[in-house]
Short mmCIF file of C-alpha atoms in Angstrom, two decimals:
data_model
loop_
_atom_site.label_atom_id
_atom_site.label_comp_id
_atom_site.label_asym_id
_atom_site.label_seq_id
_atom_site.Cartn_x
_atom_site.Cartn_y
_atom_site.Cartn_z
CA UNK R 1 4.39 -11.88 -5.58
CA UNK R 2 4.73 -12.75 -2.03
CA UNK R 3 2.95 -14.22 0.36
CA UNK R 4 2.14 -13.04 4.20
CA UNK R 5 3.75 -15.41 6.30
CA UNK R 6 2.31 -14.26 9.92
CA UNK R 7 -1.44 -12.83 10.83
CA UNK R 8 -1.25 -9.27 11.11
CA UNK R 9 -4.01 -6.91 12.23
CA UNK R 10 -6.24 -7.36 9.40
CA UNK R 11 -9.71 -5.49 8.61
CA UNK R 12 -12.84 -7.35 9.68
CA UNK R 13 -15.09 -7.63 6.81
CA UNK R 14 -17.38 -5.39 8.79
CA UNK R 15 -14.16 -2.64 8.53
CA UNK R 16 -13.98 -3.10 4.86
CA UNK R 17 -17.58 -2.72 3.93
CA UNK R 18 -17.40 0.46 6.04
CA UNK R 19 -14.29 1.56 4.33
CA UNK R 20 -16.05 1.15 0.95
CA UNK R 21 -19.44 2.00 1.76
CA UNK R 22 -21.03 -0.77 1.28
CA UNK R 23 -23.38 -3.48 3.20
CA UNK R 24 -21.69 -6.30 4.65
CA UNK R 25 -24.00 -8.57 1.60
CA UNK R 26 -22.78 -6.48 -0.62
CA UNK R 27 -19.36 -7.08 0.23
CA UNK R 28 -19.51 -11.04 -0.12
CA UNK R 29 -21.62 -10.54 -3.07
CA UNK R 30 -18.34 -8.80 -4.98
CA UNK R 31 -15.99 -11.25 -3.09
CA UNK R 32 -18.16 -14.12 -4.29
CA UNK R 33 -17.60 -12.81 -8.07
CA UNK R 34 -13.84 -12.53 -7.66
CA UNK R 35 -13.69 -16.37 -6.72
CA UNK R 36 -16.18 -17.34 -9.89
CA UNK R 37 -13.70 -16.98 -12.54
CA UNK R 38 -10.17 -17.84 -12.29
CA UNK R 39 -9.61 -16.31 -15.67
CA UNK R 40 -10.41 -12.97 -14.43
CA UNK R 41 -8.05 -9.83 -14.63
CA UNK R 42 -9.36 -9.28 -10.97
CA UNK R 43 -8.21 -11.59 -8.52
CA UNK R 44 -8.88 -11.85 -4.96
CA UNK R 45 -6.38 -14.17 -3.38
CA UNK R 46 -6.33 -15.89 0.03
CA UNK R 47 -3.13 -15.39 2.22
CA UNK R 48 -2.04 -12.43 -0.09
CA UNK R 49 -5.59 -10.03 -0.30
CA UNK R 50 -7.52 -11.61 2.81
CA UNK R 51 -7.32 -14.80 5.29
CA UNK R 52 -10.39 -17.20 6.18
CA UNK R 53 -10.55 -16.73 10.10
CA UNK R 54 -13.93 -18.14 11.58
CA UNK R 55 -17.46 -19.39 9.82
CA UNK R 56 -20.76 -17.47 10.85
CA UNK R 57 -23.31 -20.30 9.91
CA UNK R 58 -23.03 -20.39 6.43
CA UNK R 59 -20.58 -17.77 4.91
CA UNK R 60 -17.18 -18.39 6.06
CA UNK R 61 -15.85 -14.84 7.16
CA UNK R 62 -12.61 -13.14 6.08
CA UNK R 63 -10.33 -10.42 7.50
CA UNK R 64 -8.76 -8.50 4.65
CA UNK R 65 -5.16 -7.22 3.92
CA UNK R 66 -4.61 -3.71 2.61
CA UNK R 67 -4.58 -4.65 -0.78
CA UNK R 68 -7.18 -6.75 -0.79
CA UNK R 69 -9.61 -3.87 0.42
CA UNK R 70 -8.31 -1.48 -2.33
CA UNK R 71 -8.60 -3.93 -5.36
CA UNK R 72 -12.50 -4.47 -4.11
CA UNK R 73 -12.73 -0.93 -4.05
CA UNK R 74 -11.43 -0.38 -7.68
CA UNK R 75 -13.55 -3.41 -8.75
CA UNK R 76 -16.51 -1.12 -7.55
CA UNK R 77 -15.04 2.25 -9.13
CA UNK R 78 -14.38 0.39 -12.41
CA UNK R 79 -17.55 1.60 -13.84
CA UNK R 80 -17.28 5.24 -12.45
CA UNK R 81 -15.91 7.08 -14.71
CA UNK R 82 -16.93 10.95 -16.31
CA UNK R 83 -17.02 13.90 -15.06
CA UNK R 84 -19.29 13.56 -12.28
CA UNK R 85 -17.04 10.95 -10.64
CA UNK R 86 -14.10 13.50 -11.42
CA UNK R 87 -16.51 16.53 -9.73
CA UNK R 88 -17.01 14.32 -7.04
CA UNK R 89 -13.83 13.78 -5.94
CA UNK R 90 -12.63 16.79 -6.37
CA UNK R 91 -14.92 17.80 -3.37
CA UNK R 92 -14.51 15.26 -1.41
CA UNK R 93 -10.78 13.26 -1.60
CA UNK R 94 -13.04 10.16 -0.92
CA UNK R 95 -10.47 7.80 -2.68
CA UNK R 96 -7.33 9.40 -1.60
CA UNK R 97 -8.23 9.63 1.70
CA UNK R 98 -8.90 5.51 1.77
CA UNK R 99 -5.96 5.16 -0.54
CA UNK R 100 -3.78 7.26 2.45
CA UNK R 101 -5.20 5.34 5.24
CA UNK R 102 -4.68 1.77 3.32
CA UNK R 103 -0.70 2.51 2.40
CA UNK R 104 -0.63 4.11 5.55
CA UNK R 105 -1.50 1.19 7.57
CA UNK R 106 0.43 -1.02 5.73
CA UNK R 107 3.82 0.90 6.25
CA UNK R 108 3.34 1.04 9.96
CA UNK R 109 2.85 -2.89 9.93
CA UNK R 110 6.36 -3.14 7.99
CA UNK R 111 7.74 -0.70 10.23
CA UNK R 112 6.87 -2.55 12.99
CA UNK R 113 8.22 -6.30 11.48
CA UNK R 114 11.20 -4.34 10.13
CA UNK R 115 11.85 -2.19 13.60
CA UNK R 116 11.61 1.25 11.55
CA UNK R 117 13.24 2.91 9.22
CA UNK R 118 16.61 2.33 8.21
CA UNK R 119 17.49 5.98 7.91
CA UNK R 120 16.40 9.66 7.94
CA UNK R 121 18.00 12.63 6.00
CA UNK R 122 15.45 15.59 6.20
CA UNK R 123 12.13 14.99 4.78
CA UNK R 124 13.62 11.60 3.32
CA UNK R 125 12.95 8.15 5.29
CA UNK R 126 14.94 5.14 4.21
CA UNK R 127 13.15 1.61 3.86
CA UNK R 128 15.51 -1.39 3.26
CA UNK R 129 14.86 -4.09 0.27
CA UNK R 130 12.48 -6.17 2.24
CA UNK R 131 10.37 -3.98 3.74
CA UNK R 132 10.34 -2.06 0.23
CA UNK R 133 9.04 -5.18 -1.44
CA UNK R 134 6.31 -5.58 1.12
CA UNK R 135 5.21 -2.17 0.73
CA UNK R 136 4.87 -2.75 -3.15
CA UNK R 137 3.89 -5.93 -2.58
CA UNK R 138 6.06 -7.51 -5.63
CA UNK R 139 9.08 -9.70 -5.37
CA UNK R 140 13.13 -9.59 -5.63
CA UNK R 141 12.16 -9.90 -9.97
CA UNK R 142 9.56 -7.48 -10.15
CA UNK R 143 11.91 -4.94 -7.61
CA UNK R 144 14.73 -4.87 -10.17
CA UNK R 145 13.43 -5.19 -13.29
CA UNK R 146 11.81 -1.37 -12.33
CA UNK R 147 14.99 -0.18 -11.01
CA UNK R 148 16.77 -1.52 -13.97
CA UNK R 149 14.32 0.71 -16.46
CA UNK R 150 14.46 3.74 -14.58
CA UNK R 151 18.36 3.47 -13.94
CA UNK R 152 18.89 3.21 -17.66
CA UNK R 153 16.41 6.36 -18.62
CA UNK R 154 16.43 9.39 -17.36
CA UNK R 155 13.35 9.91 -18.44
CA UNK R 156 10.62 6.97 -19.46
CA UNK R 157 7.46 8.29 -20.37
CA UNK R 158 7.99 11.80 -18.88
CA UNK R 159 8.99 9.91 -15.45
CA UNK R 160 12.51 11.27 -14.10
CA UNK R 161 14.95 8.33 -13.52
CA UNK R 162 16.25 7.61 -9.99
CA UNK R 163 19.03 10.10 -8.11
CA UNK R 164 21.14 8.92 -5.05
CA UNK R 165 20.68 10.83 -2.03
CA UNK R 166 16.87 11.41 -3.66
CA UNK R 167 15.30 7.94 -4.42
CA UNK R 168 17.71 5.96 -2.76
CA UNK R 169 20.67 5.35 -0.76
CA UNK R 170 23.73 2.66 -0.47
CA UNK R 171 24.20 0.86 3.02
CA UNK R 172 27.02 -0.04 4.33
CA UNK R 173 26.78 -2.92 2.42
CA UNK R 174 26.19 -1.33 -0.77
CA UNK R 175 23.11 -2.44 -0.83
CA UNK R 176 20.02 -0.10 -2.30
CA UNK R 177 17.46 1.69 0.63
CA UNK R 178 14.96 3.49 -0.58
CA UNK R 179 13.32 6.52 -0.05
CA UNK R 180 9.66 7.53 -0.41
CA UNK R 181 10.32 9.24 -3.73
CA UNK R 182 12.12 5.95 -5.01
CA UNK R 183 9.08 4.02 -4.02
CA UNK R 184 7.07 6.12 -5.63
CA UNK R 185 8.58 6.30 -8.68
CA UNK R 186 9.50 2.09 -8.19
CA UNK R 187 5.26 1.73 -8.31
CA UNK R 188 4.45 4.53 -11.02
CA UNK R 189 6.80 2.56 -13.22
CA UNK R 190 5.59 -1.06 -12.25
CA UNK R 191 1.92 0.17 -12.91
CA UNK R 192 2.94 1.47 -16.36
CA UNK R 193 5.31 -1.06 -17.35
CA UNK R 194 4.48 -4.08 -15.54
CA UNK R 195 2.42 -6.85 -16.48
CA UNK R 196 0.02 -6.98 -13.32
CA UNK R 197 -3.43 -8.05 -12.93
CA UNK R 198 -5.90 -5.63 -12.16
CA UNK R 199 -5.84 -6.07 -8.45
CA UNK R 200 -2.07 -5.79 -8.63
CA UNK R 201 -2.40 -2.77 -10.39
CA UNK R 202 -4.33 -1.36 -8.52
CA UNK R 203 -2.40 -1.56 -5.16
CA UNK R 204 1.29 0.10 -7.08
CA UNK R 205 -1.36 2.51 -8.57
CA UNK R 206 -2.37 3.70 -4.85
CA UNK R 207 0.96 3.31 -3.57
CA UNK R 208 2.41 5.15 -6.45
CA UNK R 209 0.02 8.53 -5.42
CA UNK R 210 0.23 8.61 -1.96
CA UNK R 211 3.43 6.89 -0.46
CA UNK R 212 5.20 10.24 0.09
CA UNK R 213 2.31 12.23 1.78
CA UNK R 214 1.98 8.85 4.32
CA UNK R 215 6.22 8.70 5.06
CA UNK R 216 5.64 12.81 5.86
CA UNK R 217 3.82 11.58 8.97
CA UNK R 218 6.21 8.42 9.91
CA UNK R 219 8.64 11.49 9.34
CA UNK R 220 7.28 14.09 12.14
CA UNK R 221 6.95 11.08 14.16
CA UNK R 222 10.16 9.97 14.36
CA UNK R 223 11.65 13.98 14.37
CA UNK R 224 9.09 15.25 16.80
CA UNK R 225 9.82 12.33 19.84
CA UNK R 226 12.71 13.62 21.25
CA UNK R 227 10.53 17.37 21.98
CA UNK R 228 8.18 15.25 23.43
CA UNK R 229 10.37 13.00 25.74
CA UNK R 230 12.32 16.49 26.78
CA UNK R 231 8.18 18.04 27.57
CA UNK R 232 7.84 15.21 29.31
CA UNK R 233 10.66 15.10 31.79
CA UNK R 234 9.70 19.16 32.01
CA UNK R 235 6.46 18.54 33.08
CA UNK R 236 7.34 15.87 35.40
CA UNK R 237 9.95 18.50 37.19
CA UNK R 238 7.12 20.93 37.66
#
């Protein structure tokens, strides 16, 4: 598992409770658990799910990484389960639309570190290794052993194996880039076949369902700036 190595623009806690829907207390209250019991599936690391930054009186405050806010949110969902909770959803997206915005904020942060994406071919964006691992938040180990079991299946548990051109292409140093479909199916596999804890889980389990809908923006992005550099110089013409 890695480890951030610069201070990004992290969520306040005042950010996260309102991502959640929670009070502020309850927040800390749940954060407070995490750090109780080392022994716990759930974990709630500092410098890898949130960073100290300043101390209001007594509670020291944190600003929370991506992850951090989603395996807080799963620790609170953990008990909603039935078909109510299904219903709900259903009508509302409430959890895909905070999964979306999570993944979707990180990948503009490692776009940004990275300087972009390596390559486009249609609806297909390229990430390198690095950034790839950041987005999954694993390591080098965790990166191949999942490539290694869906290279040699073509189909593992009803989960298609990975295509070049599709999942991922070779640089010009032969090296593996990866596509949004090949880091999707990278973190469906890791969430089935890795041995995670449960905030690790769920983070591949979020990027797993909604990686390709968030590259479809970085996507139009990227395609639609040259229209709108041309409407520019139009407009300044006029």
């Amino acid at each position: 598992m890695i480890k951030h190595k610069i201070m990004r623009d992290l969520l306040t806690d005042r950010e996260t409770a309102k991502i959640l829907g929670k009070r502020i207390s309850s927040l800390y209250k749940v954060v407070d658990e995490f750090d109780k019991y080392d022994d716990d599936e759930w974990e709630l690391n500092e410098g890898e799910h949130f960073e100290f930054v300043a101390k209001r009186g007594l509670l020291k405050e944190r600003r929370f990484y991506e992850e951090g806010v989603e395996a807080i949110a799963r620790y609170f969902e953990q008990d909603q389960t039935g078909i109510l909770s299904m219903v709900i959803e259903a009508l509302t997206h409430r959890k895909r639309r905070r999964k979306r915005m999570l993944v979707s904020r990180r990948i503009t942060q490692e776009l940004i570190e990275s300087k972009g994406l390596v390559e486009t071919r249609g609806e297909l964006a390229f990430v390198n290794k690095s950034t790839t691992i950041k987005i999954l938040q694993t390591n080098g180990v965790g990166l191949r052993n999942s490539v290694n079991r869906l290279m040699t299946s073509d189909s593992l548990d009803g989960q298609e194996g990975l295509e070049l051109e599709k999942h991922f292409l070779l640089s010009e140093k032969e090296e593996p880039i990866w596509s949004q479909k090949g880091l999707a199916s990278i973190a469906v596999d890791m969430r089935k076949n890795s041995s995670l804890s449960k905030s690790r889980k769920a983070w591949v389990e979020a990027v797993g369902e909604v990686v390709e809908d968030c590259f479809k923006g970085e996507v139009k992005r990227i395609t639609s700036a040259p229209r709108r550099v041309d409407e520019a110089i139009a407009r300044a013409k006029r």
